[in-house]
Coordinates of C-alpha atoms in Angstrom, one line a residue:
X16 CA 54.5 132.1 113.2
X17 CA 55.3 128.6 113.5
X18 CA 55.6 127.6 117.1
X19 CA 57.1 124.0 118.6
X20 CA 57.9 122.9 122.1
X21 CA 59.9 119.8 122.0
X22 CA 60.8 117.6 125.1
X23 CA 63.5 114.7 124.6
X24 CA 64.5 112.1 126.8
X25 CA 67.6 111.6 128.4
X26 CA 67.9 108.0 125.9
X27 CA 66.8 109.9 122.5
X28 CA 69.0 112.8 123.5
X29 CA 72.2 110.3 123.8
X30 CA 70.9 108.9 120.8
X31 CA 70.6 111.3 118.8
X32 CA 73.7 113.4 119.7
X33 CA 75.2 116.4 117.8
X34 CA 72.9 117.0 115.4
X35 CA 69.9 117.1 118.3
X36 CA 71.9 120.3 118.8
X37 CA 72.1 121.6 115.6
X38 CA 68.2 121.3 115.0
X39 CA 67.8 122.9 118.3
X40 CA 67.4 126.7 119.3
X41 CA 67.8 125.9 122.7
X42 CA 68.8 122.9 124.5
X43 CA 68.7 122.6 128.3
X44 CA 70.6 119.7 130.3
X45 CA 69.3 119.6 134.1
X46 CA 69.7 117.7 137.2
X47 CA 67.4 114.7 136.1
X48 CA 64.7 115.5 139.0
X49 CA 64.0 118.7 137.4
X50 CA 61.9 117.0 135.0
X51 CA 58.3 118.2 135.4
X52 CA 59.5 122.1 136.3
X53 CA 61.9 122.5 133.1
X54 CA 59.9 120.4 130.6
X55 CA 56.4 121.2 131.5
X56 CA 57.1 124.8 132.9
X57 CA 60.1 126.7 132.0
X58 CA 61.3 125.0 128.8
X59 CA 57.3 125.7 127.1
X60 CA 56.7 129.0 128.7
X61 CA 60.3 130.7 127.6
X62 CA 59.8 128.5 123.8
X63 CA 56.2 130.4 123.4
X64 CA 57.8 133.9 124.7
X65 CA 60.7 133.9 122.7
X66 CA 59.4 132.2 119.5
X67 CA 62.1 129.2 119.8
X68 CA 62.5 125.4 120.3
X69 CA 63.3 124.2 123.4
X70 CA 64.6 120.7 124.3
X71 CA 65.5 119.3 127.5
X72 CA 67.9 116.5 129.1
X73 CA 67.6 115.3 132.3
X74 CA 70.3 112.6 134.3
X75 CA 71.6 112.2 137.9
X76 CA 73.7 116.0 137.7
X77 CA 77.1 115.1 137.7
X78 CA 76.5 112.2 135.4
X79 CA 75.3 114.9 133.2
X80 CA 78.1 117.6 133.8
X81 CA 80.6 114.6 132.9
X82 CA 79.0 114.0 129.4
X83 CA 79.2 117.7 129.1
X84 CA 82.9 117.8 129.6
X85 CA 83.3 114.9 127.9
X86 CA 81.4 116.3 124.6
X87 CA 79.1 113.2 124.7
X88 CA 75.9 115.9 124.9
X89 CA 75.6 119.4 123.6
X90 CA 74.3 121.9 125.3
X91 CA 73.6 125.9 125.3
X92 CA 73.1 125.5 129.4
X93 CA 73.2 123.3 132.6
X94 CA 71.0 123.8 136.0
X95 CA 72.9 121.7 138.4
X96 CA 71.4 120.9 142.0
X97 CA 74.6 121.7 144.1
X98 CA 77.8 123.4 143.7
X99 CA 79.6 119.8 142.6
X100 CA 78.7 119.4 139.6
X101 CA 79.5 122.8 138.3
X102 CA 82.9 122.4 139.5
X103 CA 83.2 119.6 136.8
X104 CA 82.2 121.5 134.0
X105 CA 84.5 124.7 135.5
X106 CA 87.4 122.2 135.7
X107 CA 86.6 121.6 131.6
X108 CA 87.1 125.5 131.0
X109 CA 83.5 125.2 129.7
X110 CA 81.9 127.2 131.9
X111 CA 82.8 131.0 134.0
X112 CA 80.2 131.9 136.2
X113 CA 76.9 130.1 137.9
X114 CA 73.6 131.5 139.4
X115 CA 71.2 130.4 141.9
X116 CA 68.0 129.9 140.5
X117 CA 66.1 128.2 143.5
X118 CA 66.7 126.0 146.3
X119 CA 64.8 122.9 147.8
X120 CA 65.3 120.4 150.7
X121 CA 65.5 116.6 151.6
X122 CA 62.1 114.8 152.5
X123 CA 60.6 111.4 152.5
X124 CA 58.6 110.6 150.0
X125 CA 55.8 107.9 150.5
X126 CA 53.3 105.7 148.8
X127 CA 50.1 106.2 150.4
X128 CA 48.1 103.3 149.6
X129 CA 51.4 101.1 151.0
X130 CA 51.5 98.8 154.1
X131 CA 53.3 101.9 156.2
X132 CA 51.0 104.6 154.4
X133 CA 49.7 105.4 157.6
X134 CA 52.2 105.2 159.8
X135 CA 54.1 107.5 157.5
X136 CA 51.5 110.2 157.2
X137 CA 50.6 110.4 161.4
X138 CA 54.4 110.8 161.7
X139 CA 54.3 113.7 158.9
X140 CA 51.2 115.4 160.9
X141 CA 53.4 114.9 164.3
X142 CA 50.4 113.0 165.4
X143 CA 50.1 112.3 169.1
X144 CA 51.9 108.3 169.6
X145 CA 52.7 108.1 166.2
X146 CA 56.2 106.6 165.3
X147 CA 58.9 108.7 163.9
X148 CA 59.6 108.7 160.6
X149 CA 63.1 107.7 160.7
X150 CA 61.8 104.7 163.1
X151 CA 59.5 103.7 160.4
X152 CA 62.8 103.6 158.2
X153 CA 64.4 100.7 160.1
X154 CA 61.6 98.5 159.8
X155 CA 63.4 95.4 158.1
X156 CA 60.8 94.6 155.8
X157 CA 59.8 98.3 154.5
X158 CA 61.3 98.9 150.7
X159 CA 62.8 101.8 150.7
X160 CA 64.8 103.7 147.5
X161 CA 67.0 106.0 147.1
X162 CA 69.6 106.8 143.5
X163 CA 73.3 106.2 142.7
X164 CA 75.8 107.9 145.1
X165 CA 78.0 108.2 142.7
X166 CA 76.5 109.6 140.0
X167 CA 74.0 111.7 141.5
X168 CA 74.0 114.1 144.1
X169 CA 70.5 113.0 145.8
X170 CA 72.0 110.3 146.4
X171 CA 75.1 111.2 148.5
X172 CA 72.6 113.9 150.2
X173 CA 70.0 110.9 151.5
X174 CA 73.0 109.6 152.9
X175 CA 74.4 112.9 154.5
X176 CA 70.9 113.7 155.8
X177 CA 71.0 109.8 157.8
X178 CA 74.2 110.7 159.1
X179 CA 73.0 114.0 160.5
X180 CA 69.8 112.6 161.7
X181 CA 72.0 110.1 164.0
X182 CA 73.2 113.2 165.7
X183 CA 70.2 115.3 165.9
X184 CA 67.8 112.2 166.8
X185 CA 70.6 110.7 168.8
X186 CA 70.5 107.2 167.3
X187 CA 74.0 105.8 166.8
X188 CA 74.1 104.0 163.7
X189 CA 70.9 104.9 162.5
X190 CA 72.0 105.4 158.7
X191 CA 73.5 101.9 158.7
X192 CA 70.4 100.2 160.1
X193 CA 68.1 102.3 157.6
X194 CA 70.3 102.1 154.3
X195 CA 72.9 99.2 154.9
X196 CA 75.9 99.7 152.8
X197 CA 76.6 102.7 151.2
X198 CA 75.9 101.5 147.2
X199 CA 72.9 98.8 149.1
X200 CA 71.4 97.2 145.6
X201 CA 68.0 96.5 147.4
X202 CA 67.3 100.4 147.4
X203 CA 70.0 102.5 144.6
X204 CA 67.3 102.8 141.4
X205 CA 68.2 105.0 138.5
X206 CA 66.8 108.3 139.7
X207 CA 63.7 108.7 136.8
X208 CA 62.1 105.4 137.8
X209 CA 62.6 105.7 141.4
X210 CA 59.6 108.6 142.4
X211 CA 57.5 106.3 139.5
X212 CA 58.1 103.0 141.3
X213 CA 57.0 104.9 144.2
X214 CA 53.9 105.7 142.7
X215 CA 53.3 101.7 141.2
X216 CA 53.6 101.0 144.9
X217 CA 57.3 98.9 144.0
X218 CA 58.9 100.9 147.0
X219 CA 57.3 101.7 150.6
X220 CA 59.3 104.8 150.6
X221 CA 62.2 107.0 148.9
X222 CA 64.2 110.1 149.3
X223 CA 63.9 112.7 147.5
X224 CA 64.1 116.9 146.5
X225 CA 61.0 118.4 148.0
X226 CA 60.3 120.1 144.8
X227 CA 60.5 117.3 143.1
X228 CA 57.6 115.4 144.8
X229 CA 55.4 118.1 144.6
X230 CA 55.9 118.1 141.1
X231 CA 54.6 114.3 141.3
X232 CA 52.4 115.0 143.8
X233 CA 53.4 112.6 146.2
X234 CA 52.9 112.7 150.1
X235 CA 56.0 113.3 151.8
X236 CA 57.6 113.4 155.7
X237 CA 59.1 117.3 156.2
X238 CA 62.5 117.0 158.2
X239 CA 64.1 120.1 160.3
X240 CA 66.6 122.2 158.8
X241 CA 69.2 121.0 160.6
X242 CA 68.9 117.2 158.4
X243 CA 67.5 118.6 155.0
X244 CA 70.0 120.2 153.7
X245 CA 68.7 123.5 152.9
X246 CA 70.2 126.4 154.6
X247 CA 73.5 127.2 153.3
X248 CA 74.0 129.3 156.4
X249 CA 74.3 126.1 158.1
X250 CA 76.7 124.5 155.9
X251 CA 80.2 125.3 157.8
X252 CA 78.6 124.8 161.4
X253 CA 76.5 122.0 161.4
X254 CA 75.9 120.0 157.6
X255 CA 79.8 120.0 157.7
X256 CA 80.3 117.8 160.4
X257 CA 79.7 114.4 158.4
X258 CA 81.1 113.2 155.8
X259 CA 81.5 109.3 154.0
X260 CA 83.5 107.2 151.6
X261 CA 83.2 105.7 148.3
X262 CA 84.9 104.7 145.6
X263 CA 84.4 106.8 142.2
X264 CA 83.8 105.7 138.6
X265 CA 87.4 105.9 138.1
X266 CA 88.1 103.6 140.9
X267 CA 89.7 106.0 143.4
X268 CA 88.4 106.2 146.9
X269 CA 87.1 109.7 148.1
X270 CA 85.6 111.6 150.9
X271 CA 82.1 113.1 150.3
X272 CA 80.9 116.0 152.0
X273 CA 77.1 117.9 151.7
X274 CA 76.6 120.6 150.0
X275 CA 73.4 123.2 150.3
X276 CA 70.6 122.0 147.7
X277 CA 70.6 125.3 146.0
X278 CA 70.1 125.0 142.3
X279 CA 73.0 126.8 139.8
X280 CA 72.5 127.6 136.2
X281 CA 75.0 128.3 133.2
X282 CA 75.8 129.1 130.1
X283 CA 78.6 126.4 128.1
X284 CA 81.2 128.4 126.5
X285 CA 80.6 126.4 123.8
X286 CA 76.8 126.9 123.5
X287 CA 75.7 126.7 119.7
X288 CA 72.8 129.2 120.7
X289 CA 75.2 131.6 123.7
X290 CA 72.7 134.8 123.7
X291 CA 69.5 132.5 123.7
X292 CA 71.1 130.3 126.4
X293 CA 71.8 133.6 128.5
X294 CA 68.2 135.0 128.2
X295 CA 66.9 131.2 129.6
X296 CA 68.9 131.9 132.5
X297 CA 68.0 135.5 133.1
X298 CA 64.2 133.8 132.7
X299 CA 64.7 131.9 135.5
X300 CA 65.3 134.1 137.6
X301 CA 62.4 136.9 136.2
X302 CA 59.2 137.3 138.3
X303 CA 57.6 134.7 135.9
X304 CA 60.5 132.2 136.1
X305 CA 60.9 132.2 139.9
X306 CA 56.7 132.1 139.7
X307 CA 56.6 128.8 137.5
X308 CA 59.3 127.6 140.0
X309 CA 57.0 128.0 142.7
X310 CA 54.1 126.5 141.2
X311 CA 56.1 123.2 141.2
X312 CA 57.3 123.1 144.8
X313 CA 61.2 125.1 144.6
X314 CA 61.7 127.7 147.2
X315 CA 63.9 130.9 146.0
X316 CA 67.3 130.9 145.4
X317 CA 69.8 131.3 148.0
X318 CA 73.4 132.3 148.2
X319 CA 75.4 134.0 146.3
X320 CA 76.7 132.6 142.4
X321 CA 79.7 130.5 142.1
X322 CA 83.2 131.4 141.0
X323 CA 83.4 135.0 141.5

């Protein structure tokens, strides 16, 4: 029988609109730096199993969940990275329940070939003398990105993670001198070009999900649990001591807190394709789902689903 794996882009899918969904058996929005795991891995190995299309959209996560509520994008199921986003679509009525599917953590990413190449990678190997990373990060001349606070969730957490690395590192104001101001235009890219500017060697450095640079195989600078982000057992005692500012798409100032990077999925209530869009998500979580999730740098799932 006729097989196809389709993969769309986040532009053609918005293009497109509806009827994308209506030619689709199963259409998968994600958190736009699941790219590589859902379109390469997942989407393509569940479409050859089950004998159905797949197509995938990615965007910053609650830039996504919004167009979701909003009916701007179809979908039969979301994979958010944190609990946020989810809480938009629950808010819409569109969606009961979410599970954990995997989990990742905060890193640095680097360009290799770049003039702090080096000095990045003997502070990744801990080498003896070498600078710290976060040192390296307050050079005034070193590029560095990061994505849109506001619509995307890596980009509050790069933020969160500076703030706890002042107190773990002691460094008073060490997220200020590292990122400047809070929506800084010399470092806030569009999160799909930012890991690829990385790679062109446009950017000395960025931020980003762990996972996620594997996925590009990138180099990267591992930071301690207590600054990454990914232990949800630290959440109340420790992740939940900072906290920041900024003003919203609709204009209203509001206080952002971190949230575990622990990845959710769910089925729409309004899925055109509901029992084909449950069976994805029990995928993801089989022995060959949390494999191919592996194989592109995600740790397991941690935590308990939401809104039980």
């Amino acid at each position: 029988m006729f097989r196809q794996f389709k993969t769309l882009a986040l532009a053609s899918a918005l293009l497109s609109g509806a009827s994308m969904a209506d030619a689709a058996n199963l259409n998968v929005t994600y958190a736009g730096s699941m790219g590589v795991v859902m379109d390469k891995a997942l989407g393509p190995a569940f479409a050859k199993a089950n004998d159905v299309t797949y197509q995938g959209q990615g965007r910053g996560a609650y830039a996504m969940a919004k167009l979701i509520a909003s009916k701007q994008v179809p979908a039969d199921v979301f994979v958010s990275i944190t609990p946020g986003p989810m809480d938009v679509l629950k808010k819409a009525g569109l969606i009961d329940t979410a599970v954990p599917v995997a989990s990742t953590s905060m890193v640095i990413a680097y360009n290799p070939k770049g003039k702090y190449g080096e000095a990045f990678k003997a502070a990744a190997a801990n080498t003896a003398g070498a600078e710290p990373w976060w040192k390296i990060l307050e050079t005034p001349e070193l590029k560095f990105g990061r994505t849109d606070p506001i619509g995307d969730p890596q980009g509050q957490n790069i933020i969160f993670t500076m703030l706890l690395a002042e107190k773990y590192y002691k460094q008073p104001k060490l997220e200020e001198t590292a990122l400047g101001e809070v929506l800084n235009t010399k470092q806030v890219f569009m999160e799909g070009n930012m890991l690829a500017r990385l790679e062109a060697g446009q950017i000395d450095a960025s931020s980003g999900y762990k996972s996620a640079v594997i996925s590009a195989k990138l180099p990267y600078v591992e930071l301690p649990d207590e600054i990454n982000l990914s232990n949800p057992q630290d959440s109340a005692k420790w992740y939940d001591t900072v906290s920041f500012d900024v003003k919203g798409a609709d204009g209203k100032q509001q206080t952002l807190k971190p949230e575990p990077l622990v990845f959710y999925a769910a089925v729409l209530k309004n899925a055109p394709n509901p029992e084909t869009a449950k069976k994805f998500v029990d995928f993801m979580n089989s022995a060959e789902g949390q494999k191919l999730f592996a194989d592109n740098g995600y740790d397991q799932p941690k935590g308990d689903g939401l809104y039980h």
